[in-house]
């Protein structure tokens, strides 16, 4: 392989390692706040847990690399909405968890320069830039450099790839299916609906499957991924932990009841109001002939 490509791969691995560590630590901190769990104070990921976190970030980055530059004049031998069609719902939930985490990091990393809002297309465009871009943004301390990095995202004619839509898309046959997870009394029958767990020793742990099963127990086929009410579970990285860890700590009992909204979801509602107020205040200043950097309650 060419040396520049090897170097690029090494740099991306470093980025994904940092993001994996950050996400796992953040999720663990959230879980420690639950008094009903029996958790140790510090987190040491098992090899299989570390593999799951890294693999999810790599899969997100792979999708973005393949589809973010698509235009009407380019073609890809497979549709973006079929890219994850052979993955079971708990692995799709892993990718959605990673997306939620990256979106939260993007929101925090750019909070001085842009505001956030649910379904904000500008923010989705920034997510398309990939893990290296987001890692650079959250690591950058200079306001001017941060703004320049954000502006660079709008200089490239990116396509309209939407990873959220690709993950949530389902076969037409599932749209009206009212069979719930709990209707499958035999877990083996439920697992048989999806591709077998990979043969690699580190991928055979049933923790992610069990976490997904209890979280979606009462939901039908057409709702087996990406529920808004489960956003806090994704913040807890619920489909990444080993079964032994979950059984020992009591996580499965906690995951059975969707707890509510994550930090990302709650921030969206607050940010919408702040964004509207910001637009209104800066518009007034602009109409009076003012310009420059503005922050709340400061027109100096």
XYZ file of C-alpha atoms in Angstrom:
300
model
C 0.000 0.000 0.000
C 1.239 3.542 -0.676
C 2.872 5.201 2.327
C 0.528 8.245 2.284
C -2.479 5.921 2.505
C -0.928 3.977 5.369
C -0.221 7.237 7.148
C -3.809 8.354 6.606
C -5.097 5.067 8.018
C -2.896 5.503 11.070
C -4.163 9.023 11.658
C -7.788 7.910 11.355
C -7.170 5.075 13.805
C -5.804 7.597 16.300
C -8.898 9.750 15.865
C -11.249 6.796 16.269
C -9.366 5.595 19.337
C -9.773 9.033 20.936
C -13.473 9.205 20.080
C -14.051 5.640 21.286
C -12.409 6.415 24.619
C -14.396 9.635 24.923
C -17.744 8.010 24.101
C -17.193 5.043 26.410
C -16.098 7.295 29.285
C -19.033 9.650 28.742
C -21.509 6.757 28.698
C -19.941 5.253 31.815
C -20.195 8.586 33.634
C -23.908 8.721 32.798
C -24.433 5.158 34.024
C -22.633 5.880 37.299
C -25.384 8.376 38.133
C -27.902 5.516 38.366
C -27.914 4.405 41.979
C -29.649 1.111 41.156
C -26.613 -0.094 39.197
C -23.666 -1.837 40.820
C -20.779 -0.292 38.927
C -17.106 0.138 39.718
C -15.826 3.702 39.737
C -13.436 3.280 36.831
C -14.013 1.785 33.383
C -11.756 -0.682 31.621
C -13.195 -1.847 28.313
C -12.950 -5.517 27.486
C -11.357 -6.397 24.113
C -14.801 -7.160 22.650
C -16.276 -3.897 23.927
C -13.367 -1.889 22.535
C -13.760 -3.678 19.197
C -17.482 -2.822 19.084
C -16.926 0.867 19.768
C -14.127 1.150 17.197
C -16.000 -0.877 14.588
C -19.061 1.366 14.878
C -16.991 4.522 14.341
C -15.226 2.893 11.382
C -18.543 1.873 9.815
C -19.870 5.415 10.111
C -16.702 6.811 8.542
C -16.775 4.208 5.763
C -20.342 5.136 4.848
C -19.517 8.839 4.778
C -16.428 8.268 2.619
C -18.455 6.278 0.100
C -21.508 8.471 -0.204
C -20.832 12.068 0.853
C -19.450 13.058 -2.575
C -22.272 11.534 -4.597
C -23.817 13.701 -7.286
C -26.126 13.030 -10.201
C -23.075 12.524 -12.394
C -21.481 9.864 -10.215
C -22.587 6.333 -9.559
C -21.994 3.764 -6.863
C -22.646 0.055 -7.525
C -24.965 -0.221 -4.531
C -27.570 2.101 -3.054
C -26.769 3.937 0.146
C -30.077 2.864 1.668
C -29.127 -0.801 1.225
C -25.659 -0.426 2.698
C -26.768 -1.595 6.169
C -29.590 -3.885 5.059
C -27.805 -7.039 6.237
C -27.060 -5.740 9.722
C -29.233 -6.660 12.720
C -31.026 -3.830 14.551
C -28.708 -3.855 17.578
C -25.734 -3.123 15.310
C -27.704 -0.344 13.616
C -28.387 1.032 17.094
C -24.623 1.060 17.665
C -24.163 3.272 14.611
C -27.026 5.569 15.622
C -25.461 5.848 19.084
C -22.179 6.896 17.478
C -24.023 9.425 15.287
C -25.785 10.904 18.314
C -22.449 11.173 20.104
C -20.748 12.838 17.124
C -23.650 15.255 16.768
C -23.387 16.203 20.436
C -19.623 16.743 20.108
C -20.229 18.824 16.989
C -22.836 20.875 18.821
C -20.483 21.558 21.732
C -17.467 22.116 19.513
C -19.189 24.740 17.399
C -21.485 26.328 19.971
C -19.734 29.723 19.769
C -19.960 29.856 15.985
C -23.227 28.144 15.014
C -26.383 27.237 16.843
C -28.027 23.850 16.661
C -31.510 22.634 15.957
C -33.207 19.355 15.277
C -33.052 18.457 11.572
C -30.658 21.366 11.000
C -29.316 20.686 7.497
C -26.181 22.749 8.104
C -25.285 20.531 11.029
C -25.952 17.422 8.958
C -23.615 18.795 6.299
C -20.915 19.211 8.938
C -21.449 15.624 10.116
C -20.842 14.482 6.540
C -17.245 15.728 6.800
C -16.391 12.680 8.906
C -14.691 11.790 12.163
C -11.407 13.573 11.407
C -13.232 16.868 10.798
C -15.284 16.583 13.995
C -12.244 15.575 16.029
C -10.321 18.579 14.691
C -13.244 20.883 15.460
C -13.597 19.826 19.095
C -9.806 19.927 19.572
C -9.433 23.442 18.141
C -9.363 26.191 20.773
C -9.018 29.265 18.544
C -12.304 30.906 17.551
C -10.931 32.078 14.190
C -9.461 28.660 13.353
C -12.675 26.957 14.414
C -14.705 29.277 12.187
C -12.341 28.723 9.250
C -12.674 24.966 9.674
C -16.464 25.208 9.698
C -16.477 27.414 6.609
C -14.280 24.936 4.746
C -17.115 22.389 4.904
C -19.234 24.577 2.623
C -16.559 24.896 -0.066
C -16.876 21.278 -1.236
C -19.954 20.247 -3.288
C -21.080 17.376 -1.103
C -24.030 15.209 -1.955
C -27.113 14.562 0.114
C -26.118 11.296 1.805
C -28.140 10.860 4.975
C -26.871 8.176 7.305
C -29.852 8.477 9.637
C -32.249 7.688 6.784
C -30.069 4.813 5.585
C -30.132 3.253 9.045
C -33.845 3.655 9.627
C -35.001 2.478 6.182
C -36.858 -0.839 6.286
C -38.231 -3.334 3.786
C -41.759 -2.544 2.604
C -42.907 -5.827 4.119
C -42.035 -4.561 7.611
C -43.946 -1.277 7.473
C -47.289 -2.769 8.511
C -45.913 -5.588 10.632
C -47.369 -5.418 14.157
C -45.419 -8.380 15.565
C -43.457 -7.218 18.619
C -40.188 -8.447 20.069
C -42.074 -9.911 23.039
C -44.142 -12.067 20.642
C -41.007 -14.139 20.082
C -41.028 -16.200 23.251
C -37.989 -18.152 22.061
C -34.892 -15.949 21.773
C -33.438 -18.295 19.159
C -36.444 -17.629 16.893
C -35.879 -13.892 17.281
C -32.164 -14.155 16.519
C -32.938 -16.294 13.475
C -34.598 -13.275 11.846
C -31.211 -11.612 11.465
C -27.824 -12.573 10.033
C -25.773 -14.772 12.381
C -23.314 -13.137 14.762
C -19.885 -12.953 13.175
C -17.650 -15.938 13.837
C -14.759 -13.931 15.284
C -14.359 -14.818 18.963
C -14.595 -11.190 20.043
C -17.944 -10.695 18.293
C -19.912 -13.622 19.719
C -20.917 -11.969 23.001
C -24.718 -11.607 23.203
C -24.659 -8.419 25.272
C -25.743 -6.072 22.446
C -28.549 -8.417 21.371
C -29.891 -8.776 24.920
C -29.733 -5.029 25.547
C -31.643 -4.340 22.334
C -34.165 -7.104 23.078
C -35.196 -5.732 26.467
C -35.238 -2.114 25.231
C -37.486 -2.897 22.241
C -39.503 -5.662 23.861
C -42.886 -4.008 23.323
C -42.242 -2.549 19.865
C -43.197 -3.946 16.465
C -40.921 -4.663 13.504
C -41.330 -1.244 11.913
C -39.976 0.430 15.075
C -36.943 -1.721 15.849
C -34.317 1.031 15.515
C -33.802 4.713 16.321
C -36.662 5.497 18.701
C -36.536 9.040 20.039
C -37.655 7.794 23.452
C -34.541 5.597 23.595
C -32.098 8.440 23.009
C -30.830 8.309 26.586
C -30.147 4.577 26.223
C -27.964 5.380 23.231
C -26.211 8.027 25.303
C -25.442 5.205 27.740
C -23.963 3.125 24.862
C -26.419 0.408 25.831
C -25.693 -1.871 22.846
C -21.913 -1.904 23.356
C -21.407 -3.614 26.717
C -20.612 -7.298 27.288
C -23.396 -9.492 28.643
C -21.395 -10.373 31.750
C -20.940 -6.696 32.636
C -24.645 -5.986 32.118
C -25.814 -8.970 34.169
C -23.410 -8.259 37.013
C -24.319 -4.590 37.266
C -28.067 -4.843 36.656
C -27.995 -2.882 33.376
C -30.544 -5.101 31.616
C -33.225 -4.291 34.184
C -32.494 -0.593 33.697
C -32.516 -0.827 29.896
C -35.942 -2.480 29.918
C -37.584 0.865 30.616
C -36.701 3.680 28.212
C -35.554 6.444 30.560
C -36.152 9.542 28.465
C -34.255 12.113 26.464
C -30.502 12.333 26.068
C -28.381 15.448 26.488
C -28.451 15.874 22.700
C -32.262 15.766 22.522
C -32.681 18.175 25.426
C -30.112 20.562 23.962
C -32.022 20.694 20.671
C -35.121 22.157 22.293
C -33.135 24.774 24.209
C -31.008 25.654 21.196
C -34.011 26.295 18.951
C -35.228 29.075 21.250
C -31.720 30.496 21.621
C -31.189 30.396 17.858
C -34.415 32.323 17.187
C -33.512 34.907 19.823
C -30.027 35.230 18.327
C -31.414 35.752 14.822
C -33.795 38.427 16.046
C -31.212 40.357 18.071
C -28.532 40.285 15.360
C -31.092 41.272 12.730
C -31.953 44.393 14.739
C -28.268 45.316 15.016
C -27.722 44.734 11.281
C -30.667 46.941 10.310
C -29.145 49.738 12.413
C -25.866 49.403 10.510
C -23.988 47.356 13.100
C -21.598 44.503 12.343
C -18.939 42.382 14.001
C -18.822 39.647 16.643
C -21.933 39.389 18.817
C -22.641 37.434 21.947
C -25.726 37.427 24.127
C -26.192 40.636 26.154
C -23.023 42.130 24.667
C -23.241 44.645 21.810
C -19.841 46.224 22.403
